[in-house]
Short mmCIF file of C-alpha atoms in Angstrom, two decimals:
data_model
loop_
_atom_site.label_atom_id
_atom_site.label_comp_id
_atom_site.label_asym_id
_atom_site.label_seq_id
_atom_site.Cartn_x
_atom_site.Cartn_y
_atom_site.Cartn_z
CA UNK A 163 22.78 8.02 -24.20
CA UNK A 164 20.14 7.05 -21.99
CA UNK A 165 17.14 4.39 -22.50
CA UNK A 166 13.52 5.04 -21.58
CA UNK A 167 12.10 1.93 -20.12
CA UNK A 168 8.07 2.05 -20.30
CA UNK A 169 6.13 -0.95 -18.40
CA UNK A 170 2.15 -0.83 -18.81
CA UNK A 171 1.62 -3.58 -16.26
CA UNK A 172 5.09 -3.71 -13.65
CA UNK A 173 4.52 -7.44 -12.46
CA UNK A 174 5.44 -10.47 -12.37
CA UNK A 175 7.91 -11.05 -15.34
CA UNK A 176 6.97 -8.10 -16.92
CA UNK A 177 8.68 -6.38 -13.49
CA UNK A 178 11.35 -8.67 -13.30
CA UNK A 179 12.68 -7.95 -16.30
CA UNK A 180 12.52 -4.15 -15.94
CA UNK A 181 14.44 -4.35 -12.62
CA UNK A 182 17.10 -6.19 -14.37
CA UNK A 183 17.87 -3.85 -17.15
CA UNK A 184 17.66 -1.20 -14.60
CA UNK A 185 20.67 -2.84 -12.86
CA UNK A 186 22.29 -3.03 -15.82
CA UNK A 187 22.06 0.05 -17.14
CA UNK A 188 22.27 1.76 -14.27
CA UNK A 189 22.23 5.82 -14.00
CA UNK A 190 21.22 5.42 -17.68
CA UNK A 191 17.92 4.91 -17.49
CA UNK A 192 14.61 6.32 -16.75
CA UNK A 193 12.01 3.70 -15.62
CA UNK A 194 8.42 4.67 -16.18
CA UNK A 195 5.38 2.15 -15.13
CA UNK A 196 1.73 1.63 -14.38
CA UNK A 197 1.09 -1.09 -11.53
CA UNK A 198 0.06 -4.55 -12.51
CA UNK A 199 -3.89 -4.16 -12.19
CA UNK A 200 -6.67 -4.37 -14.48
CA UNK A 201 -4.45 -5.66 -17.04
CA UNK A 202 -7.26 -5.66 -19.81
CA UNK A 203 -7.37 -1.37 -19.19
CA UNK A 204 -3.87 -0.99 -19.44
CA UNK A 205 -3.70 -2.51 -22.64
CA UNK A 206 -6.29 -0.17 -23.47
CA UNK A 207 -5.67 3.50 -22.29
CA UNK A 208 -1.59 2.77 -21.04
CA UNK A 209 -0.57 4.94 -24.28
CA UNK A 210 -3.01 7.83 -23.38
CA UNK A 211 -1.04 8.12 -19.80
CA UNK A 212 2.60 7.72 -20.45
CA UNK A 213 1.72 10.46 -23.00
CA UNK A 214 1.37 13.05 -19.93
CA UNK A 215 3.92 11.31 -17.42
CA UNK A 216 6.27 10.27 -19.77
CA UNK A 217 9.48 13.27 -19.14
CA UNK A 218 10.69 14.81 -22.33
CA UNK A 219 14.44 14.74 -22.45
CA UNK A 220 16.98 14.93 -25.40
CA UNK A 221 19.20 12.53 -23.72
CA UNK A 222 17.02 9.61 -24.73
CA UNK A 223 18.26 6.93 -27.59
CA UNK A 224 16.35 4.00 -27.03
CA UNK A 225 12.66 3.31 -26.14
CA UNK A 226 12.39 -0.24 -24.27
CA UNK A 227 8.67 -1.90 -23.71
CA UNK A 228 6.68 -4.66 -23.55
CA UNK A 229 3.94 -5.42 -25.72
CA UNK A 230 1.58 -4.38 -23.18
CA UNK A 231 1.63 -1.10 -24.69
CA UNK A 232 0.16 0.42 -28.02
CA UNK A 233 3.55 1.83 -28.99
CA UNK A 234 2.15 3.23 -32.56
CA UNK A 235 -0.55 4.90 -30.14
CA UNK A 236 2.31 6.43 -27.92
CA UNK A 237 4.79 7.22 -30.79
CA UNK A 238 2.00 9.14 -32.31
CA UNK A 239 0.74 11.32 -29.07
CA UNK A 240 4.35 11.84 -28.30
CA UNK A 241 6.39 12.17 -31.72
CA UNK A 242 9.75 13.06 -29.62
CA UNK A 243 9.89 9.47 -28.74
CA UNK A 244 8.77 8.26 -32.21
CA UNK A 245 12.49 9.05 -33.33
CA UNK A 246 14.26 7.09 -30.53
CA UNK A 247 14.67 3.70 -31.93
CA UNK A 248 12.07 1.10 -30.52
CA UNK A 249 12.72 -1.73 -28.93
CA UNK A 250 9.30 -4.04 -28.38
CA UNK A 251 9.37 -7.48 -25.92
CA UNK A 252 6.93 -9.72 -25.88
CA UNK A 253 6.12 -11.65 -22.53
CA UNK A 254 3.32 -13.36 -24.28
CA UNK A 255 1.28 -12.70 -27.73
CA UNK A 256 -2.55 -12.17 -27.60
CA UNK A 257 -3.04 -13.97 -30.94
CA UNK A 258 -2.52 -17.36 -29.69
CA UNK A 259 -3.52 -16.49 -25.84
CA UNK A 260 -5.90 -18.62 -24.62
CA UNK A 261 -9.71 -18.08 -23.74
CA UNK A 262 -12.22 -19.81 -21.97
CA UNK A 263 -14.97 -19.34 -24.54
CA UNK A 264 -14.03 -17.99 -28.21
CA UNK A 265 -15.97 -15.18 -28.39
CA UNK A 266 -14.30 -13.80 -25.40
CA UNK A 267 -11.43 -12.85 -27.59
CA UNK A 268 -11.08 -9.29 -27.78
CA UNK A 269 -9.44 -8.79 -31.79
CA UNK A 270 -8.03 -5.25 -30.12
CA UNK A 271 -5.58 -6.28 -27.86
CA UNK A 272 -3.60 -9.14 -30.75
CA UNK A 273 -4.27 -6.12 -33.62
CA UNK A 274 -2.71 -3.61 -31.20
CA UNK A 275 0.38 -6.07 -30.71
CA UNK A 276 0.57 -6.07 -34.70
CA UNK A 277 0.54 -2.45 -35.32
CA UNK A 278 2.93 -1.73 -32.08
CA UNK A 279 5.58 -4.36 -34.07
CA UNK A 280 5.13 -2.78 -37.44
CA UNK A 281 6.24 0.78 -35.88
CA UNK A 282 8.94 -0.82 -33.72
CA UNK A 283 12.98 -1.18 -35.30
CA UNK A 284 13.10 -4.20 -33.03
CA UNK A 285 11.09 -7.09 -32.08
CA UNK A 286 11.87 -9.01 -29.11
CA UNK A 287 10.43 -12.96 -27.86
CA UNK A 288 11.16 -14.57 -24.90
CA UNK A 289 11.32 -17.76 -26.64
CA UNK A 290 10.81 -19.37 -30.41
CA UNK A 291 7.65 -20.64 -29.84
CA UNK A 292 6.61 -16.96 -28.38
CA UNK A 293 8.13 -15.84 -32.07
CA UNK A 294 6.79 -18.29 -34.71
CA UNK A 295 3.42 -19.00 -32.86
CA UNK A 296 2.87 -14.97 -33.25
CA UNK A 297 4.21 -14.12 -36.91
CA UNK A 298 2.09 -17.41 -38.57
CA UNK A 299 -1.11 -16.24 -36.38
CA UNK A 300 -1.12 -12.71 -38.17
CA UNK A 301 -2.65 -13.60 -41.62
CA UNK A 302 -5.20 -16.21 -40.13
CA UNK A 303 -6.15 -13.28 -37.10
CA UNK A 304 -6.11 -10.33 -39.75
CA UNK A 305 -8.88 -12.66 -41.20
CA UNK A 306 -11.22 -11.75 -38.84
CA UNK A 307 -11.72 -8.27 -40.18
CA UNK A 308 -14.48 -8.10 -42.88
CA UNK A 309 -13.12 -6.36 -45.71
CA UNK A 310 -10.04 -4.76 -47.04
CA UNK A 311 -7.47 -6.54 -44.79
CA UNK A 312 -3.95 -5.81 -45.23
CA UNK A 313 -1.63 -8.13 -46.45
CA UNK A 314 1.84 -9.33 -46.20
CA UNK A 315 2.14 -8.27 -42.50
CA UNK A 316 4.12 -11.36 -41.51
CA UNK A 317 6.99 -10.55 -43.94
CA UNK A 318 7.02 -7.24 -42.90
CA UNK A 319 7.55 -7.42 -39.53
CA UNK A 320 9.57 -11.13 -38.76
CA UNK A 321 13.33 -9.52 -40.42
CA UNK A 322 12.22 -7.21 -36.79
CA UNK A 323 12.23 -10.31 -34.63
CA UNK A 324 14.94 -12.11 -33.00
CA UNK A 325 14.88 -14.50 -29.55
CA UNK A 326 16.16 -13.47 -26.27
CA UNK A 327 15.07 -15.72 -23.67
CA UNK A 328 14.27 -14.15 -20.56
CA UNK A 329 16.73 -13.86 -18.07
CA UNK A 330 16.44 -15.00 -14.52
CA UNK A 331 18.30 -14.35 -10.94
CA UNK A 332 18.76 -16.35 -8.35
CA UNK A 333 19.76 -16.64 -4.89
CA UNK A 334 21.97 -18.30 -3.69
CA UNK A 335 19.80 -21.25 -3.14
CA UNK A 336 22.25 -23.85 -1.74
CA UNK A 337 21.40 -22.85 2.18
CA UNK A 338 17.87 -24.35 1.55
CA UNK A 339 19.43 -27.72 -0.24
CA UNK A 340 19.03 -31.12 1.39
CA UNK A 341 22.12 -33.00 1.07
CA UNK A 342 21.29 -34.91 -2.07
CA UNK A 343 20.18 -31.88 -3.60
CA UNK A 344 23.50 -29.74 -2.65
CA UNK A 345 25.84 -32.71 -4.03
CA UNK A 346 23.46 -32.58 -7.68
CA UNK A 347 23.36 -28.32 -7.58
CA UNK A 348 27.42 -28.57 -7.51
CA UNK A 349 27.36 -31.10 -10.79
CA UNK A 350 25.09 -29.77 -12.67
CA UNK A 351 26.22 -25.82 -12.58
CA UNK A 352 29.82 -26.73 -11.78
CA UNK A 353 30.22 -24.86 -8.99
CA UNK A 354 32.27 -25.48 -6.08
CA UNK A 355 31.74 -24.64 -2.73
CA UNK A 356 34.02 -21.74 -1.11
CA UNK A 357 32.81 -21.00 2.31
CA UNK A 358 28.93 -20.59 2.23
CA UNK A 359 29.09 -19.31 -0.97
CA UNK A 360 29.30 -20.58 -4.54
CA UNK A 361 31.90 -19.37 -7.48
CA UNK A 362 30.15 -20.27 -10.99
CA UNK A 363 31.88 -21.86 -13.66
CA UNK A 364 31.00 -20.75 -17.47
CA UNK A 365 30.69 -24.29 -19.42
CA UNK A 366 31.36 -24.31 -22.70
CA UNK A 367 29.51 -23.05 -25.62
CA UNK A 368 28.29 -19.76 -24.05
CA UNK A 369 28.53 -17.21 -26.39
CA UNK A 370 27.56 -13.34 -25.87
CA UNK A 371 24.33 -11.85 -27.53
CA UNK A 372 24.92 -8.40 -29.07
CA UNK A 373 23.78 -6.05 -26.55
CA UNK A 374 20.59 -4.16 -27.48
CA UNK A 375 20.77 -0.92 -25.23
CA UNK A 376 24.65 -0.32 -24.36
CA UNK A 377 25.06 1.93 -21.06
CA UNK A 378 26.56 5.73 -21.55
CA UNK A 379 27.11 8.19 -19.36
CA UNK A 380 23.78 9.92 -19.24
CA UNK A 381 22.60 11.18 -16.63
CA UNK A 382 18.96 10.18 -15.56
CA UNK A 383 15.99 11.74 -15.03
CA UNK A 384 14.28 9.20 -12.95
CA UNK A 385 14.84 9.29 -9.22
CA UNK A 386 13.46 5.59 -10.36
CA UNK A 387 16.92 4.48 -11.19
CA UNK A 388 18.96 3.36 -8.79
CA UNK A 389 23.02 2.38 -9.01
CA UNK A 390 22.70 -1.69 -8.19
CA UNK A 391 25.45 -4.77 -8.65
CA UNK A 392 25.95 -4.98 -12.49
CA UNK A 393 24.34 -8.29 -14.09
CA UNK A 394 25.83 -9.42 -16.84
CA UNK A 395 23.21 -11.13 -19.31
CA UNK A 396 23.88 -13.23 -21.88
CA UNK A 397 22.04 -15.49 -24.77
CA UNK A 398 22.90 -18.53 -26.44
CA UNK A 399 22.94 -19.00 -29.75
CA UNK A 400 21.78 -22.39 -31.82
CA UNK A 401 21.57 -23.90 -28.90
CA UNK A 402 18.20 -26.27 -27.49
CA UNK A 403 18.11 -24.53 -23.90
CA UNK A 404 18.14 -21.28 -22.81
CA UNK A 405 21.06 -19.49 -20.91
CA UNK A 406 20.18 -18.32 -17.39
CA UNK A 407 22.10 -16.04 -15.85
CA UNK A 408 22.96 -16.61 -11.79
CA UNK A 409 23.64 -13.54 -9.44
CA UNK A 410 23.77 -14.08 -6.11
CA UNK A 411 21.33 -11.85 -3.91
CA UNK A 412 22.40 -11.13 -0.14
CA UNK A 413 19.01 -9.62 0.74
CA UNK A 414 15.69 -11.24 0.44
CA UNK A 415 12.93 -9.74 -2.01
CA UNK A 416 9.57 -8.84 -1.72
CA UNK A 417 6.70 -8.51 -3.27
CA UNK A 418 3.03 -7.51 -3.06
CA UNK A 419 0.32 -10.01 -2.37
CA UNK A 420 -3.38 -10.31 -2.97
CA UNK A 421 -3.71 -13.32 -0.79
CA UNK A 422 -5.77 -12.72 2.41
CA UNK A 423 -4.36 -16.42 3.69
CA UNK A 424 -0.59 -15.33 3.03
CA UNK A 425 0.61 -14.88 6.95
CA UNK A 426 -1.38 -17.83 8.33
CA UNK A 427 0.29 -19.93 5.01
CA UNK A 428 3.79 -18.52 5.23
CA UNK A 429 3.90 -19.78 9.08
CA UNK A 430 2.17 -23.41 8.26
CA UNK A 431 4.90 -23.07 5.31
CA UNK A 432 8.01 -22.15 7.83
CA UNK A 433 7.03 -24.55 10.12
CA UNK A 434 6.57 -27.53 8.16
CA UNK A 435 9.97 -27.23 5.90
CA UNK A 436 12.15 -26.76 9.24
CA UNK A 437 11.07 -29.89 9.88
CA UNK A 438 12.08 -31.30 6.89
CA UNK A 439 14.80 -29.90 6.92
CA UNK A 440 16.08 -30.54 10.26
CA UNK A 441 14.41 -33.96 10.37
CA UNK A 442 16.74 -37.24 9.50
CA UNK A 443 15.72 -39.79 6.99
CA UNK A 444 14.65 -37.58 4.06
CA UNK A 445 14.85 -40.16 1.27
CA UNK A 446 12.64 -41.85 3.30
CA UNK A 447 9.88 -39.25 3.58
CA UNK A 448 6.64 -39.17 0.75
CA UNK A 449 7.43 -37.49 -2.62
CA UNK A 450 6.80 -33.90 -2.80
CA UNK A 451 5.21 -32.48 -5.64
CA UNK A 452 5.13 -28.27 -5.94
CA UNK A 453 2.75 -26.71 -8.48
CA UNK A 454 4.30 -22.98 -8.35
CA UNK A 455 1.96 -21.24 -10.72
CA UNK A 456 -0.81 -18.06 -11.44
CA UNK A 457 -4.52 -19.54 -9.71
CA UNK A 458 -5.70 -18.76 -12.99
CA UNK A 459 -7.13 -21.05 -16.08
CA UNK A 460 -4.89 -20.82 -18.54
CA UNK A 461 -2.54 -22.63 -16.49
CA UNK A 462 -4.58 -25.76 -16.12
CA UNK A 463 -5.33 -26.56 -12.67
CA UNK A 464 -8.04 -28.28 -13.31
CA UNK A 465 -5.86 -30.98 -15.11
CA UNK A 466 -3.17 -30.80 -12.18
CA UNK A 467 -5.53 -31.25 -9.33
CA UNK A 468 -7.41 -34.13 -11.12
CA UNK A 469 -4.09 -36.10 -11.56
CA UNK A 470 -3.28 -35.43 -7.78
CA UNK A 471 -7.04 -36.63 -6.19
CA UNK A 472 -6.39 -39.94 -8.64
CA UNK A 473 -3.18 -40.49 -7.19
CA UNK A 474 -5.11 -39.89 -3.31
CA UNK A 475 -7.60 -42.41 -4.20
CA UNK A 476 -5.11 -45.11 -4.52
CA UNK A 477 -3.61 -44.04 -1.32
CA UNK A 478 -0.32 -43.34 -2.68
CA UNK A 479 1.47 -41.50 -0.54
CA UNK A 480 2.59 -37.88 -1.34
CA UNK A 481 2.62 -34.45 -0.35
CA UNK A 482 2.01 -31.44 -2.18
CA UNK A 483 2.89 -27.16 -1.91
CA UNK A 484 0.51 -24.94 -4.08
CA UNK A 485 2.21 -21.82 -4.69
CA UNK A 486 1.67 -18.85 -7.20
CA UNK A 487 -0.35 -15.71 -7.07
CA UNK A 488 -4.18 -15.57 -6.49
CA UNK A 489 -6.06 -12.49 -8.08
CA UNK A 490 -9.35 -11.25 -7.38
CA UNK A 491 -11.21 -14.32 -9.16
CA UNK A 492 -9.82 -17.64 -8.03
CA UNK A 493 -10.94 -20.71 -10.23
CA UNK A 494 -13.63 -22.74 -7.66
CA UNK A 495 -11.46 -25.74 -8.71
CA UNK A 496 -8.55 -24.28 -5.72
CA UNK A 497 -11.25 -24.03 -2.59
CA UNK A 498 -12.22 -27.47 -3.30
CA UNK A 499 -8.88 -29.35 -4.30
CA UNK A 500 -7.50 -27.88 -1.16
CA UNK A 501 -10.44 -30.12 1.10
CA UNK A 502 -10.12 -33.12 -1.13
CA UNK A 503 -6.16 -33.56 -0.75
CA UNK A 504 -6.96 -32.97 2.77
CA UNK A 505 -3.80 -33.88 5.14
CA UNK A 506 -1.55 -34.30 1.79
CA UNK A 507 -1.30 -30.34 1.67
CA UNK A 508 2.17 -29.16 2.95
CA UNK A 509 1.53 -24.93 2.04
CA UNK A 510 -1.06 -23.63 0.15
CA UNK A 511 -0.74 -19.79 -1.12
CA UNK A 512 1.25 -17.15 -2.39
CA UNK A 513 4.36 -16.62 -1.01
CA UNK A 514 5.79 -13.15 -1.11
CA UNK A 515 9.26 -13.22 0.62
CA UNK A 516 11.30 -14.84 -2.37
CA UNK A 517 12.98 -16.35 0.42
CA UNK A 518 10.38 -18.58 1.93
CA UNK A 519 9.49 -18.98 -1.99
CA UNK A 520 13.05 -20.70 -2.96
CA UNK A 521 12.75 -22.12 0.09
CA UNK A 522 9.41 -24.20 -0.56
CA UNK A 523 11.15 -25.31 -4.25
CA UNK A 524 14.40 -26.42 -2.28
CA UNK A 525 12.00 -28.70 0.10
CA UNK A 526 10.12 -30.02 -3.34
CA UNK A 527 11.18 -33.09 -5.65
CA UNK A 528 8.90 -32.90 -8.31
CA UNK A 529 7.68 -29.55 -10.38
CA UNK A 530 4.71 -29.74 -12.60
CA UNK A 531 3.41 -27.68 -15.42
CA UNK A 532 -0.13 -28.31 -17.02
CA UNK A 533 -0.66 -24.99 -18.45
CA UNK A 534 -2.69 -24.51 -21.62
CA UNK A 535 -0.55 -21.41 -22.91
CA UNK A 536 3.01 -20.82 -21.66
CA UNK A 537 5.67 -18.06 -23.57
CA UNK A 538 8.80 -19.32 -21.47
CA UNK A 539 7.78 -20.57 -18.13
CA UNK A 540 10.27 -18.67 -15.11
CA UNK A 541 8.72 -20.48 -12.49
CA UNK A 542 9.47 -24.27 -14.30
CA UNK A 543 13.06 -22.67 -14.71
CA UNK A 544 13.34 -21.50 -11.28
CA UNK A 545 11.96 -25.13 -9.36
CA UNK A 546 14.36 -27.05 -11.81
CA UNK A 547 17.26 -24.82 -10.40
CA UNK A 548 16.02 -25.90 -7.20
CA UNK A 549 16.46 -29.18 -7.82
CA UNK A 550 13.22 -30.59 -8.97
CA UNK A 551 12.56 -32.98 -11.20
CA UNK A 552 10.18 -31.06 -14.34
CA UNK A 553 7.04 -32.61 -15.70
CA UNK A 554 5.81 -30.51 -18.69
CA UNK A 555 3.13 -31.06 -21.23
CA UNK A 556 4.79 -32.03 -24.57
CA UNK A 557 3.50 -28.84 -26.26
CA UNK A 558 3.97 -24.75 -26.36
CA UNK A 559 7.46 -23.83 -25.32
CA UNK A 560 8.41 -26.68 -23.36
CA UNK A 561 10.21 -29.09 -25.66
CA UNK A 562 12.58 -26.03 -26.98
CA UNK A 563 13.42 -25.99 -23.12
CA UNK A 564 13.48 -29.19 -21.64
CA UNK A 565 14.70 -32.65 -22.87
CA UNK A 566 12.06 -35.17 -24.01
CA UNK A 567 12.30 -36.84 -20.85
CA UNK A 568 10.92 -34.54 -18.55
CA UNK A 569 7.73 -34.11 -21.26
CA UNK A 570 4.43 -35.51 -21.20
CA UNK A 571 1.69 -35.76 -24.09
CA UNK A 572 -1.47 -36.34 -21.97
CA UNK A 573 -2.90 -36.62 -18.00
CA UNK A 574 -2.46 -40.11 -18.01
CA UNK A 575 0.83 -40.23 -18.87
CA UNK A 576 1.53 -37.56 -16.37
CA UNK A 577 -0.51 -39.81 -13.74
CA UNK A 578 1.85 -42.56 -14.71
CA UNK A 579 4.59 -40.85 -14.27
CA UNK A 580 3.71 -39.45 -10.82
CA UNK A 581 2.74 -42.80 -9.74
CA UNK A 582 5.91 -44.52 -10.27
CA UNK A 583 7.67 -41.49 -8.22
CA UNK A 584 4.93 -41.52 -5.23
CA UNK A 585 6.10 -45.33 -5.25
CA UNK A 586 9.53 -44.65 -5.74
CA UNK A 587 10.86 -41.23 -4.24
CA UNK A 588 14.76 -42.31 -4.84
CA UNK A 589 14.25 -42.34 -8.36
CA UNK A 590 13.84 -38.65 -8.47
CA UNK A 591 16.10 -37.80 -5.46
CA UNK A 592 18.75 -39.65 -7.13
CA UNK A 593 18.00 -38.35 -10.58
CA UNK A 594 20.95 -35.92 -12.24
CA UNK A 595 19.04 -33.36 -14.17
CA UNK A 596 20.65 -33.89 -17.94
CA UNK A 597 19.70 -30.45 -18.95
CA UNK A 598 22.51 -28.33 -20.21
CA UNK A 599 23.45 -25.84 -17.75
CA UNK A 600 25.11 -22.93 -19.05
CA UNK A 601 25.65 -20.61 -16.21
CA UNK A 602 27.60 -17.04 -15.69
CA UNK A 603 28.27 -15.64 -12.01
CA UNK A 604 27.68 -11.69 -11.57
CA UNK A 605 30.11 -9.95 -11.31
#
């Protein structure tokens, strides 16, 4: 048996994902992608191109993608792959995806998402709120058509659907820990130290998810797939929070960056969290809050940056590491947020070396999220595994993640909150994360 893995856009998530299944399956696989550009055209034409690039083989069983693709466009170009049974994730949904102005919406990209689902066997969300915000969108989105719309599309596709949250890989992370940090990281996961590494302990309540692609002894035809440690992925089942599986990585990733600033930041970065790091009295020193997000809209920065120049005004003291990815257009809000907050800026910019990345969350106390639209959130789940205490807006997929406590229902009550910690730094330093931690060590 061997599984065809097809990414339109191979970034961010969408590539993190793909690498993982990769591992997993091993020589089973054949990996086939576009780069993560011009997202809108890939959407579009993707189809069209894995039609001619796509290898034909009779050793294939399973057809993996994400929704980026028009599957019912590729399964029709190519009917050899129409028979393989189809397996369809979604990252995000483009009925509920939000725009800056509402004619912006482009009805192609949520109907193609509809008819790739009714042509899949399986649907795949990387969270409830992912699911059930896409299946009750259909019939008010199919609206939009004129005339003779087609009906009952919800109950046809959601006995398709099931959950699987997304599963993420860490370092071993404890090398960047302060102290206080490294005596919470061992509670929390149960893990014990063991030299400088870390042996996991499984907590109770895990449970295995039935395995969607099971690994054979095909050979591949990719020179794509490479043999790579095995990670063993599991999901839990009725439970509030979702499983995330730990592997420990020896070697430092990389990845590509559009951000002209990124050498000049990643020194200013290096050089400020050695000191931190190095330096005594860190309960002492002003809270630090990391925002480790896309420079794009949809994930509010606006909102973030408007709490933060409120808190400057009172002169509460604080210091703050913008992270994420910067594309081509960068929201004006960034350029001047960054000369407002002035000497209160610890790094500002992509970092690419996941390294210097875990690095900068190990440093932070405090994680925020204001995003208008989030499907699951890897970069919340990654800080809080850092250590950091989460703010999140009480809304999208946040509350089927985190515990009430950590969720806010407006800017002022996320001001409120960020004042008492700028006043009160031990509070969050001391503060035992109470989410429940259900954690699996590679093997």
């Amino acid at each position: 048996m061997c599984v065809l893995l097809i990414e339109a856009f191979y970034g961010g998530s969408h590539k993190q994902l793909m690498d993982l299944l990769q591992e997993e399956l091993q020589e089973d696989c054949v990996l086939c992608t576009l780069p993560a550009k011009k997202w809108h055209w890939r959407a579009r034409t993707a189809a069209l191109y894995f039609m001619q690039t796509v290898p034909i083989s009779p050793n294939y069983r399973i057809l993996f993608a994400s929704s980026v693709l028009n599957l019912a466009e590729l399964t029709a170009l190519r009917p050899d792959l129409g028979k393989l049974k189809k397996v369809l994730y979604f990252h995000e949904n483009q009925l509920v995806y939000p725009v800056q102005k509402c004619q912006e919406r482009d009805f192609q990209y949520g109907y193609n998402q509809i008819i790739s689902c009714l042509v899949a066997d399986v649907v795949v969300f990387n969270s409830a709120f992912n699911m059930e915000s896409f299946l009750t969108s259909i019939g008010k989105f199919m609206k939009l058509i004129p005339d003779h719309r087609p009906k009952d599309l919800e109950e046809i596709i959601r006995p398709k659907c099931q959950v699987l949250y997304f599963p993420v890989r860490f370092p071993d992370v404890s090398r960047f820990m302060p102290e206080h940090k490294l005596a919470h990281f061992e509670k929390v996961i149960g893990a014990k130290r063991s030299g400088d590494a870390y042996q996991t302990v499984v907590l109770p309540g895990q449970q295995k998810c039935r395995a969607l692609m099971k690994t054979s002894h095909a050979a591949s035809k990719s020179g794509l797939c490479e043999a790579q440690p095995r990670l063993h992925t599991t999901q839990h089942e009725g439970l509030p929070s979702p499983l995330i599986a730990v592997a420990r990585l020896n070697k430092s990733e990389a990845s590509e960056s559009t951000n002209p600033c990124q050498e000049e930041d990643k020194q200013h970065l290096t050089f400020n969290l050695s000191n931190i790091l190095s330096g005594q009295g860190y309960q002492q020193r002003p809270l630090h809050i990391v925002w480790p997000h896309r420079w794009e809209h949809d994930k509010g920065p606006e909102t973030f940056f408007e709490v933060l120049l409120k808190l400057k005004e009172k002169d509460l003291p604080f210091h703050v590491s913008v992270l994420g990815e910067a594309f081509s257009e960068i929201p004006d809000i960034f350029s001047e947020a960054k000369k407002a907050l002035g000497s209160s800026v610890l790094h500002w910019g992509f970092l690419p070396r996941k390294d210097d990345y875990f690095q900068a969350l190990c440093m932070a106390d405090v994680v925020i999220s204001t995003a208008k639209h989030e499907f699951f959130g890897v970069a919340m789940v990654e800080a809080v595994y850092c250590g950091c205490y989460p703010l999140c807006p009480k809304a999208l997929v946040y509350p089927e993640i985190f515990p009430a406590e950590y969720l806010y229902s407006t800017p002022e009550q996320l001001f409120k909150r960020l004042q008492n910690f700028c006043k009160r730094p031990d509070i969050v330093r001391k503060h035992l994360y109470k989410i429940v931690a259900f954690v699996q060590g590679a093997k």
